[in-house]
Coordinates of C-alpha atoms and ligand atoms in Angstrom, one line a residue:
X2 CA 36.3 -92.8 85.6
X3 CA 36.9 -91.4 82.0
X4 CA 39.1 -88.5 83.5
X5 CA 41.1 -91.1 85.4
X6 CA 41.7 -93.2 82.2
X7 CA 43.0 -90.5 80.4
X8 CA 45.2 -89.3 83.1
X9 CA 46.6 -92.9 83.2
X10 CA 47.0 -92.7 79.2
X11 CA 49.0 -89.7 79.5
X12 CA 51.5 -91.1 82.3
X13 CA 51.8 -94.2 80.3
X14 CA 52.6 -92.5 77.0
X15 CA 55.1 -90.2 79.0
X16 CA 57.2 -93.0 80.3
X17 CA 57.1 -95.0 77.0
X18 CA 58.5 -91.9 75.1
X19 CA 59.3 -89.2 77.1
X20 CA 60.7 -86.9 74.4
X21 CA 57.6 -87.1 72.2
X22 CA 54.6 -87.5 74.7
X23 CA 53.9 -83.8 75.0
X24 CA 53.6 -83.4 71.3
X25 CA 51.8 -86.7 70.6
X26 CA 49.2 -86.2 73.3
X27 CA 48.5 -82.8 72.5
X28 CA 48.1 -83.7 68.5
X29 CA 46.0 -86.6 68.7
X30 CA 42.7 -87.2 70.0
X31 CA 41.2 -90.5 70.9
X32 CA 37.7 -91.7 72.4
X33 CA 37.0 -93.5 75.6
X34 CA 33.8 -95.4 75.3
X35 CA 31.7 -98.2 76.4
X36 CA 32.4 -101.5 74.4
X37 CA 29.7 -104.0 73.9
X38 CA 29.6 -106.7 76.5
X39 CA 32.4 -109.2 76.8
X40 CA 35.1 -106.2 76.3
X41 CA 34.9 -104.7 79.9
X42 CA 33.5 -101.5 81.2
X43 CA 35.6 -99.0 78.9
X44 CA 37.4 -99.3 75.8
X45 CA 39.7 -96.8 73.8
X46 CA 41.3 -96.4 70.3
X47 CA 43.8 -94.3 71.9
X48 CA 47.0 -96.7 70.5
X49 CA 45.7 -96.6 66.9
X50 CA 45.2 -92.9 67.4
X51 CA 48.4 -91.8 68.5
X52 CA 50.6 -94.6 66.5
X53 CA 50.5 -92.3 63.8
X54 CA 51.9 -89.3 65.6
X55 CA 55.2 -90.2 66.8
X56 CA 58.5 -89.6 64.5
X57 CA 60.2 -92.7 66.3
X58 CA 57.8 -95.1 66.7
X59 CA 57.8 -96.9 69.9
X60 CA 56.3 -100.3 68.4
X61 CA 56.2 -102.1 65.1
X62 CA 52.8 -101.3 64.2
X63 CA 49.7 -100.2 66.3
X64 CA 48.6 -103.4 67.5
X65 CA 51.8 -103.8 69.5
X66 CA 51.9 -100.5 70.6
X67 CA 48.3 -101.1 72.2
X68 CA 49.9 -104.3 73.9
X69 CA 52.7 -102.3 75.1
X70 CA 50.9 -99.2 76.4
X71 CA 48.2 -102.0 78.5
X72 CA 51.3 -103.3 79.9
X73 CA 52.3 -100.1 81.0
X74 CA 48.6 -99.1 82.0
X75 CA 48.3 -102.4 84.2
X76 CA 51.8 -101.4 85.9
X77 CA 50.5 -97.8 86.7
X78 CA 47.2 -98.9 87.7
X79 CA 48.8 -101.3 90.1
X80 CA 45.4 -103.6 89.7
X81 CA 43.6 -101.0 92.0
X82 CA 40.9 -99.7 90.0
X83 CA 41.0 -102.3 87.0
X84 CA 41.2 -106.0 87.4
X85 CA 42.0 -106.1 83.9
X86 CA 43.5 -104.1 81.3
X87 CA 43.9 -105.8 77.8
X88 CA 44.8 -104.7 74.3
X89 CA 42.7 -106.4 71.7
X90 CA 43.1 -105.6 67.9
X91 CA 44.7 -102.2 68.4
X92 CA 41.8 -101.3 71.2
X93 CA 42.6 -101.2 74.9
X94 CA 39.6 -102.5 77.3
X95 CA 39.5 -101.8 81.0
X96 CA 37.3 -104.1 83.6
X97 CA 36.8 -102.3 86.4
X98 CA 37.7 -104.3 89.7
X99 CA 35.1 -105.8 92.1
X100 CA 36.7 -103.4 94.9
X101 CA 35.9 -100.3 93.1
X102 CA 32.5 -101.6 92.2
X103 CA 31.9 -102.2 96.1
X104 CA 33.2 -98.8 97.0
X105 CA 30.7 -97.3 94.2
X106 CA 27.9 -99.1 96.0
X107 CA 29.0 -97.5 99.3
X108 CA 29.1 -94.1 97.6
X109 CA 25.5 -94.6 96.3
X110 CA 24.2 -95.4 99.6
X111 CA 26.0 -92.6 101.4
X112 CA 25.3 -90.0 98.8
X113 CA 21.8 -90.9 98.4
X114 CA 19.8 -88.3 96.4
X115 CA 23.0 -86.6 95.4
X116 CA 24.7 -89.6 93.9
X117 CA 25.4 -88.8 89.9
X118 CA 25.7 -85.2 90.6
X119 CA 28.7 -83.9 88.2
X120 CA 30.5 -80.4 88.2
X121 CA 30.0 -80.0 84.3
X122 CA 28.3 -76.5 84.9
X123 CA 31.0 -75.3 87.5
X124 CA 28.2 -72.8 89.1
X125 CA 27.7 -70.9 85.6
X126 CA 24.5 -69.1 85.6
X127 CA 21.8 -70.4 83.3
X128 CA 18.5 -69.2 82.1
X129 CA 16.1 -72.1 80.7
X130 CA 13.1 -70.7 79.0
X131 CA 10.4 -73.3 78.6
X132 CA 6.5 -73.7 78.8
X133 CA 5.8 -70.3 76.9
X134 CA 2.0 -70.5 76.7
X135 CA 0.2 -67.6 75.0
X136 CA -2.9 -66.3 76.8
X137 CA -6.6 -66.9 75.9
X138 CA -5.4 -69.6 73.8
X139 CA -5.8 -73.5 74.8
X140 CA -2.4 -75.4 75.3
X141 CA -1.5 -77.2 72.4
X142 CA 0.4 -80.5 72.2
X143 CA 3.6 -78.4 71.5
X144 CA 3.2 -76.8 74.9
X145 CA 3.2 -80.1 76.4
X146 CA 6.3 -80.7 74.9
X147 CA 8.2 -77.7 76.0
X148 CA 7.0 -78.0 79.8
X149 CA 8.3 -81.7 80.0
X150 CA 11.7 -81.3 78.0
X151 CA 12.4 -78.0 79.6
X152 CA 11.3 -79.1 83.2
X153 CA 13.7 -82.1 82.9
X154 CA 16.6 -80.0 81.4
X155 CA 16.3 -77.4 83.9
X156 CA 16.9 -80.5 86.8
X157 CA 19.5 -82.1 84.7
X158 CA 21.5 -79.0 84.4
X159 CA 21.0 -78.2 88.0
X160 CA 22.3 -81.5 88.9
X161 CA 25.1 -80.9 86.7
X162 CA 26.4 -77.9 88.7
X163 CA 24.6 -75.0 86.4
X164 CA 23.1 -72.5 88.6
X165 CA 19.6 -72.7 86.9
X166 CA 16.8 -70.2 86.8
X167 CA 13.6 -70.5 84.6
X168 CA 11.5 -68.1 82.7
X169 CA 8.4 -68.7 81.3
X170 CA 8.2 -66.1 78.7
X171 CA 4.5 -65.7 78.4
X172 CA 2.8 -64.9 74.9
X173 CA 0.8 -61.7 76.3
X174 CA 1.2 -59.1 73.7
X175 CA 0.2 -58.9 69.9
X176 CA -2.4 -57.7 67.6
X177 CA -3.9 -60.9 68.1
X178 CA -5.3 -59.8 71.5
X179 CA -6.8 -56.5 69.7
X180 CA -8.5 -58.8 67.4
X181 CA -9.9 -61.0 70.6
X182 CA -10.9 -57.9 72.4
X183 CA -12.8 -56.8 69.6
X184 CA -14.5 -60.0 69.2
X185 CA -15.2 -60.1 73.2
X186 CA -16.6 -56.4 73.0
X187 CA -18.7 -57.5 69.8
X188 CA -20.0 -60.8 71.0
X189 CA -18.7 -61.7 74.2
X190 CA -21.2 -62.9 77.0
X191 CA -19.4 -62.2 80.3
X192 CA -21.6 -65.0 82.0
X193 CA -21.0 -67.5 79.6
X194 CA -17.1 -67.0 79.1
X195 CA -16.6 -67.1 82.9
X196 CA -17.7 -70.8 82.7
X197 CA -15.3 -72.1 80.5
X198 CA -13.0 -68.9 79.5
X199 CA -10.3 -70.3 77.4
X200 CA -12.7 -72.6 75.3
X201 CA -15.1 -69.5 74.9
X202 CA -12.6 -66.9 74.3
X203 CA -11.1 -69.4 71.8
X204 CA -14.3 -69.6 70.0
X205 CA -14.5 -65.9 69.8
X206 CA -11.0 -65.6 68.4
X207 CA -11.8 -68.0 65.6
X208 CA -15.0 -66.3 65.0
X209 CA -13.3 -63.1 64.4
X210 CA -10.6 -64.7 62.2
X211 CA -13.4 -66.3 60.0
X212 CA -15.5 -63.0 59.7
X213 CA -12.4 -60.9 58.9
X214 CA -12.0 -62.8 55.8
X215 CA -15.3 -61.3 54.5
X216 CA -14.5 -58.2 56.0
X217 CA -10.9 -56.8 56.3
X218 CA -12.5 -53.8 58.0
X219 CA -12.5 -56.0 61.3
X220 CA -8.7 -56.3 61.1
X221 CA -8.2 -52.4 61.1
X222 CA -10.2 -52.3 64.1
X223 CA -8.8 -55.1 65.9
X224 CA -5.3 -53.4 65.6
X225 CA -6.8 -50.1 67.0
X226 CA -8.0 -52.1 70.0
X227 CA -4.6 -53.2 70.1
X228 CA -2.9 -49.7 70.0
X229 CA -5.4 -48.7 72.5
X230 CA -3.9 -51.3 75.0
X231 CA -0.4 -50.1 74.2
X232 CA -1.2 -46.5 74.9
X233 CA -2.9 -47.8 78.2
X234 CA -6.4 -47.7 77.6
X235 CA -7.9 -48.3 80.9
X236 CA -10.9 -50.4 79.5
X237 CA -8.6 -52.5 77.2
X238 CA -6.1 -53.1 80.2
X239 CA -8.6 -54.4 82.4
X240 CA -9.9 -56.5 80.0
X241 CA -6.2 -57.8 79.3
X242 CA -5.6 -58.3 82.7
X243 CA -9.0 -60.5 83.0
X244 CA -7.8 -62.8 80.1
X245 CA -4.2 -63.1 81.8
X246 CA -6.0 -64.2 85.0
X247 CA -8.5 -66.8 83.3
X248 CA -5.3 -68.0 81.3
X249 CA -3.1 -68.4 84.5
X250 CA -6.1 -70.7 85.8
X251 CA -6.0 -72.7 82.7
X252 CA -1.9 -73.6 83.1
X253 CA -2.7 -75.0 86.4
X254 CA -3.2 -78.4 84.6
X255 CA 0.5 -78.3 83.2
X256 CA 2.0 -77.2 86.9
X257 CA -0.4 -79.0 89.6
X258 CA -1.7 -81.9 87.2
X259 CA 1.6 -82.7 85.3
X260 CA 3.7 -81.8 87.9
X261 CA 5.9 -79.0 86.2
X262 CA 7.9 -76.7 88.3
X263 CA 6.7 -73.0 88.3
X264 CA 8.9 -70.8 86.7
X265 CA 11.3 -68.7 88.8
X266 CA 10.6 -65.6 86.5
X267 CA 7.9 -64.3 84.7
X268 CA 8.8 -62.1 82.4
X269 CA 6.4 -62.0 80.0
X270 CA 6.3 -60.5 76.3
X271 CA 4.7 -57.2 77.4
X272 CA 7.5 -56.8 80.0
X273 CA 9.5 -56.0 77.0
X274 CA 7.6 -53.1 75.8
X275 CA 9.4 -50.2 77.3
X276 CA 13.0 -51.9 76.7
X277 CA 12.5 -52.3 72.7
X278 CA 13.4 -48.4 71.6
X279 CA 17.0 -49.0 73.5
X280 CA 17.5 -52.1 71.2
X281 CA 16.3 -49.9 68.1
X282 CA 19.2 -47.6 69.0
X283 CA 21.8 -50.2 69.5
X284 CA 21.0 -51.8 66.1
X285 CA 21.1 -48.1 64.7
X286 CA 24.6 -47.4 66.4
X287 CA 25.8 -50.6 64.9
X288 CA 24.6 -49.5 61.6
X289 CA 22.7 -52.5 61.3
X290 CA 19.3 -51.3 60.5
X291 CA 18.3 -50.4 56.9
X292 CA 15.1 -49.1 55.7
X293 CA 13.1 -51.1 53.3
X294 CA 9.6 -50.9 51.9
X295 CA 8.9 -48.7 54.9
X296 CA 10.0 -51.6 57.2
X297 CA 13.3 -51.6 59.4
X298 CA 15.3 -54.4 58.4
X299 CA 18.5 -56.2 59.8
X300 CA 20.0 -57.7 56.3
X301 CA 21.3 -61.3 56.8
X302 CA 21.7 -62.8 53.7
X303 CA 25.3 -63.0 53.9
X304 CA 24.8 -65.5 56.7
X305 CA 22.0 -67.5 54.7
X306 CA 19.5 -66.0 56.9
X307 CA 17.2 -63.9 55.0
X308 CA 16.1 -60.6 56.1
X309 CA 14.8 -60.1 59.5
X310 CA 12.2 -57.4 59.8
X311 CA 12.6 -55.4 63.3
X312 CA 9.9 -52.8 62.9
X313 CA 6.9 -53.0 60.5
X314 CA 6.1 -50.8 57.8
X315 CA 3.1 -49.5 59.9
X316 CA 5.5 -48.7 62.6
X317 CA 4.5 -51.9 64.9
X318 CA 7.2 -53.8 66.7
X319 CA 7.9 -57.3 66.1
X320 CA 8.1 -60.7 68.0
X321 CA 11.8 -60.6 66.8
X322 CA 12.3 -57.2 68.3
X323 CA 10.9 -58.6 71.7
X324 CA 13.1 -61.4 71.3
X325 CA 16.3 -59.2 71.1
X326 CA 15.1 -57.2 74.0
X327 CA 14.5 -60.4 75.9
X328 CA 17.9 -61.6 75.5
X329 CA 19.7 -58.5 76.2
X330 CA 17.6 -58.1 79.5
X331 CA 18.3 -61.5 80.7
X332 CA 21.9 -61.1 79.8
X333 CA 22.0 -58.2 82.0
X334 CA 20.5 -60.2 85.0
X335 CA 23.7 -62.3 84.9
X336 CA 22.8 -65.2 82.7
X337 CA 25.8 -66.3 80.9
X338 CA 23.9 -68.8 79.1
X339 CA 20.4 -69.2 77.5
X340 CA 18.4 -72.2 76.8
X341 CA 15.5 -72.2 74.5
X342 CA 13.1 -74.9 74.7
X343 CA 10.9 -73.9 71.5
X344 CA 9.4 -76.1 68.8
X345 CA 11.7 -76.5 65.6
X346 CA 9.2 -74.4 63.4
X347 CA 11.0 -71.4 65.2
X348 CA 14.2 -72.4 64.2
X349 CA 15.0 -69.7 61.5
X350 CA 13.5 -66.6 63.7
X351 CA 15.9 -67.8 66.7
X352 CA 18.7 -68.5 64.3
X353 CA 18.2 -64.7 63.1
X354 CA 17.7 -63.6 66.5
X355 CA 21.0 -65.2 67.8
X356 CA 22.6 -64.1 64.8
X357 CA 21.5 -60.1 65.2
X358 CA 22.7 -60.7 69.0
X359 CA 26.1 -61.7 67.7
X360 CA 26.5 -58.9 65.4
X361 CA 25.5 -56.6 68.2
X362 CA 28.3 -58.1 70.4
X363 CA 25.9 -59.1 72.8
X364 CA 26.2 -62.8 72.2
X365 CA 30.2 -63.7 72.6
X366 CA 30.4 -67.5 72.0
X367 CA 28.4 -70.1 69.9
X368 CA 27.6 -72.0 72.7
X369 CA 26.2 -69.2 74.8
X370 CA 22.3 -69.2 73.3
X371 CA 21.0 -72.8 72.8
X372 CA 17.9 -73.8 70.9
X373 CA 16.2 -77.1 71.8
X374 CA 14.3 -77.1 68.6
X375 CA 12.0 -80.3 69.6
X376 CA 9.9 -81.9 66.9
X377 CA 5.9 -82.2 66.6
X378 CA 3.7 -84.2 68.8
X379 CA 0.8 -85.8 67.4
X380 CA -2.1 -88.0 68.1
X381 CA -2.6 -91.4 66.1
X382 CA -6.4 -90.1 65.6
X383 CA -4.8 -87.1 63.8
X384 CA -4.2 -83.3 64.7
X385 CA -7.1 -81.1 64.3
X386 CA -7.0 -77.4 63.9
X387 CA -6.9 -74.3 66.2
X388 CA -9.0 -72.2 63.8
X389 CA -11.8 -74.4 63.9
X390 CA -11.3 -74.5 67.6
X391 CA -11.9 -78.7 67.7
X392 CA -8.1 -79.5 68.5
X393 CA -7.5 -81.9 71.2
X394 CA -4.9 -80.2 73.2
X395 CA -2.7 -80.5 76.4
X396 CA -5.7 -80.5 78.8
X397 CA -7.6 -83.2 76.7
X398 CA -4.6 -85.4 76.7
X399 CA -3.7 -85.2 80.3
X400 CA -7.2 -85.8 81.6
X401 CA -7.6 -88.9 79.3
X402 CA -4.2 -90.0 80.6
X403 CA -5.2 -89.6 84.1
X404 CA -8.6 -91.3 83.5
X405 CA -6.9 -94.2 81.7
X406 CA -4.1 -94.5 84.3
X407 CA -6.6 -94.9 87.1
X408 CA -8.7 -97.5 85.2
X409 CA -5.3 -99.4 85.1
X410 CA -4.4 -99.3 88.7
X411 CA -8.0 -100.2 89.7
X412 CA -7.3 -103.4 87.6
X413 CA -3.9 -104.0 88.8
X414 CA -3.8 -103.2 92.4
X415 CA -7.5 -102.6 93.6
X416 CA -6.6 -102.8 97.2
X417 CA -3.9 -100.0 96.9
X418 CA -4.2 -97.2 99.2
X419 CA -4.1 -93.4 97.5
X420 CA -4.9 -94.7 94.2
X421 CA -5.9 -91.5 93.2
X422 CA -2.4 -89.8 93.8
X423 CA -0.3 -92.9 92.5
X424 CA -2.6 -92.8 89.4
X425 CA -1.5 -89.4 88.6
X426 CA 2.1 -90.2 89.3
X427 CA 1.4 -93.0 86.5
X428 CA 0.0 -90.6 84.4
X429 CA 3.0 -88.0 84.7
X430 CA 5.3 -91.1 84.0
X431 CA 3.4 -92.2 80.9
X432 CA 3.1 -88.9 79.2
X433 CA 6.9 -87.6 80.4
X434 CA 8.9 -90.6 79.6
X435 CA 7.1 -91.2 76.2
X436 CA 8.3 -87.8 75.2
X437 CA 11.7 -87.9 76.9
X438 CA 12.9 -91.4 75.7
X439 CA 12.6 -90.1 72.1
X440 CA 15.4 -87.5 70.9
X441 CA 13.6 -84.3 71.3
X442 CA 14.4 -83.6 67.7
X443 CA 12.2 -85.9 66.5
X444 CA 8.5 -85.8 65.4
X445 CA 6.6 -88.5 67.7
X446 CA 3.3 -89.8 67.7
X447 CA 1.7 -90.4 70.7
X448 CA 0.1 -94.1 71.2
X449 CA -1.6 -94.4 74.4
X450 CA -1.1 -98.5 74.6
X451 CA 2.7 -98.0 74.6
X452 CA 2.8 -95.0 76.8
X453 CA 0.8 -96.4 79.6
X454 CA 2.2 -100.2 79.6
X455 CA 3.6 -101.5 82.6
X456 CA 5.9 -103.5 80.2
X457 CA 8.6 -102.4 77.9
X458 CA 10.3 -99.4 77.7
X459 CA 8.0 -97.2 79.4
X460 CA 7.6 -94.8 82.2
X461 CA 5.0 -96.9 84.3
X462 CA 7.6 -100.0 83.9
X463 CA 10.6 -97.8 85.4
X464 CA 8.4 -96.9 88.2
X465 CA 7.0 -100.2 88.6
X466 CA 10.5 -101.7 89.1
X467 CA 11.2 -99.2 91.6
X468 CA 8.4 -100.1 93.4
X469 CA 9.0 -103.5 93.3
X470 CA 12.2 -103.0 94.7
X471 CA 10.6 -101.0 97.6
X472 CA 8.4 -104.2 98.1
X473 CA 11.5 -106.5 98.2
X474 CA 13.0 -104.1 101.0
X475 CA 9.9 -103.9 103.2
X476 CA 10.3 -107.5 103.7
X477 CA 14.0 -107.3 104.4
X478 CA 13.4 -105.0 107.4
X479 CA 13.9 -107.7 110.3
X480 CA 17.3 -108.6 108.5
X481 CA 20.4 -106.7 110.2
X482 CA 22.6 -104.8 107.4
X483 CA 26.2 -105.4 108.1
X484 CA 29.5 -103.6 106.4
X485 CA 30.4 -104.6 103.2
X486 CA 32.7 -107.3 103.1
X487 CA 35.3 -106.4 100.7
X488 CA 36.6 -109.8 99.9
X489 CA 33.2 -111.2 98.7
X490 CA 33.0 -112.9 95.5
X491 CA 30.6 -111.4 93.4
X492 CA 28.0 -113.0 90.7
X493 CA 28.5 -112.1 87.3
X494 CA 25.0 -110.6 87.3
X495 CA 25.5 -108.6 90.4
X496 CA 28.5 -107.1 88.7
X497 CA 26.8 -106.7 85.7
X498 CA 24.1 -104.4 87.8
X499 CA 26.8 -102.8 89.8
X500 CA 28.9 -101.9 86.7
X501 CA 25.8 -100.3 85.4
X502 CA 25.3 -98.6 88.5
X503 CA 28.9 -96.9 88.5
X504 CA 28.3 -95.4 85.0
X505 CA 25.3 -93.1 86.1
X506 CA 27.3 -90.0 87.0
X507 CA 28.9 -90.0 83.4
X508 CA 25.3 -90.6 81.9
X509 CA 24.5 -87.5 83.6
X510 CA 27.4 -85.5 82.0
X511 CA 26.6 -87.2 78.5
X512 CA 23.0 -86.1 78.9
X513 CA 23.6 -82.6 80.1
X514 CA 26.4 -81.8 77.3
X515 CA 23.9 -83.2 74.6
X516 CA 20.9 -81.4 76.3
X517 CA 19.0 -84.9 75.7
X518 CA 17.3 -86.4 78.4
X519 CA 16.5 -89.5 76.3
X520 CA 20.2 -90.6 77.4
X521 CA 19.2 -91.0 80.9
X522 CA 16.0 -92.6 79.7
X523 CA 17.6 -95.3 77.8
X524 CA 19.9 -95.8 80.7
X525 CA 17.2 -96.4 83.2
X526 CA 15.5 -98.6 81.0
X527 CA 18.4 -100.9 80.5
X528 CA 19.2 -100.8 84.5
X529 CA 15.6 -102.0 85.1
X530 CA 15.9 -104.9 82.6
X531 CA 19.4 -105.5 84.4
X532 CA 17.9 -105.3 87.6
X533 CA 14.9 -107.5 86.6
X534 CA 17.5 -110.4 85.2
X535 CA 19.4 -110.3 88.6
X536 CA 16.3 -110.5 90.7
X537 CA 15.1 -114.0 88.6
X538 CA 18.6 -115.2 89.0
X539 CA 19.8 -114.6 92.5
X540 CA 17.8 -115.2 95.7
X541 CA 17.5 -112.4 98.3
X542 CA 15.3 -113.1 100.7
X543 CA 15.9 -117.0 100.9
X544 CA 19.5 -116.3 100.6
X545 CA 21.0 -118.4 103.6
X546 CA 24.8 -116.9 103.5
X547 CA 24.0 -114.0 105.4
X548 CA 27.3 -112.1 103.5
X549 CA 25.6 -112.8 100.3
X550 CA 22.2 -111.7 101.4
X551 CA 23.8 -108.6 102.9
X552 CA 25.3 -107.7 99.5
X553 CA 22.4 -108.3 97.5
X554 CA 20.1 -105.9 99.8
X555 CA 22.7 -103.0 99.3
X556 CA 22.9 -103.7 95.7
X557 CA 19.1 -103.3 95.5
X558 CA 19.0 -100.2 97.6
X559 CA 21.8 -98.7 95.2
X560 CA 19.7 -99.8 92.5
X561 CA 16.4 -98.2 93.9
X562 CA 18.3 -95.0 94.6
X563 CA 19.9 -94.7 90.9
X564 CA 16.4 -95.3 89.5
X565 CA 14.7 -92.9 91.6
X566 CA 17.4 -90.0 91.2
X567 CA 17.2 -90.9 87.2
X568 CA 13.1 -90.5 87.1
X569 CA 13.6 -87.6 89.3
X570 CA 15.7 -85.6 86.7
X571 CA 12.9 -86.5 84.3
X572 CA 10.5 -84.9 86.3
X573 CA 8.9 -88.3 87.1
X574 CA 8.0 -89.4 90.9
X575 CA 8.8 -92.6 92.0
X576 CA 6.0 -94.0 94.3
X577 CA 7.1 -96.5 97.0
X578 CA 4.1 -98.8 95.8
X579 CA 1.8 -99.1 92.9
Ligands
LIG26 N1 4.7 -68.3 73.0 C1 5.5 -69.0 71.6 C2 4.4 -70.0 71.3 O1 3.5 -70.6 71.9 C3 6.6 -69.7 72.0 C4 7.8 -68.5 72.4 C5 9.2 -68.8 72.2 N2 10.2 -68.2 73.1 C6 10.8 -66.9 72.4 N3 11.6 -66.4 73.2 N4 10.6 -66.7 71.0 O2 4.6 -70.3 70.4

């Protein structure tokens, strides 16, 4: 609709000032926005923005120009799309006609799960990297965020016609694994570890870190274990494989319980081992590598990014070097854009990575590599330290949310079938929506009551609204649904709901352009509120006028569909009953 409006504006300006139109339109930019209620569906400041660009002004002042433009727009649209186009204090407001609203409704009912799809991506191939856990380590709350945000962005970009694939970039390489192996060999008991591998391995890791403080020799031994692994020592390789297998079992909680899509690609950090030397050659060829205190660095001080260490003074490779190899490899796989869903503490490291790639000529546009730098998620009861091994991690949070969701369902709807399954869906909604309804950049404090409530701006409330509509629809099953009567007079509240439904595709565009699922979240919350007012204001089952009843049934079918499509993009299931 915004594209239609801007096309209409161009045509109007051409008619008003044929000689200056192209230049004026080319030099001035204006917005088309959603005004507050009472000012139509769309508003634009075009008259004020363009007026100052004319050499020969078409009106006395911007306010008059707005009126002149509005009249032209009415004429050009012919009253088809807009029932009202009106100038007010220099702004022009557009109100969509009931006919178009009814067409939108038919479109939703026909398109079903495809309603809202947009062509922003034009088939561009994009890699979304998210949920990058580290082996042999408990999942912390940050991993919960990258899983939730990444999974949602993945779905949103796909819906916007990007050709998407995901990668998990598993953390499975580095000296810390040498330390862990040392600890396991020294103190590990195979039987105990097998019972609860990640907890036990983490205890061993904590212990070696503590003992290392008193005995620095241990660090050297740990490093040596890692070197052995790098050189293909078979005992260490076996151990490393075993750690990996245990870890994948642990990650099941994110995939199966939280309901996050498994990554399309599994190119872990270790995968880049043999790809790093070529990157060093590339850096040398571009004269980017300098030796400094025995290390190989890239000086990025001119860009305010300090110094990036590529190879350490002991010859060890760095995380940064692996990241360079990662980007280059993935670009070679045909990904024209790469999205990194990584917490904001790594902003500096990624900024360095992207800058070096730009200097290498690998990254060629500023929008090619995107860092979705999300903030910290914490619990009101406080974050505890990994070192002490006492942190409340992702697993505990998911399990506790699951228990609480079941309690709530038992209380609210004790007779419900599949209570276990539904409570899992409610848990997913509670955790995911709590995260996604905030801007990803913000630090957020998780509050149980707020996340799990069935009222207010929460995931369970949206699910409940969807289920409520399905409950009504089950009761309307005997009623014959006819064609939409194009001449029906719509109530204000019906129009309000339809106007909201009509905005959904534009909301998708905005969300995808900004990589911000909270735009969809807010929209769905507002939609649910409008639906609930609608349902209070007009009868459906008891309506005796069949044309009115017919349109209301269609309106709620459309509303349920949009809610479901939106929730799906947030990774939240929409049960029929709860
Ligand atoms: N595994 C890392 C962590 O848990 C995140 C990896 C981020 N991705 C990257 N390409 N550097 O902190």
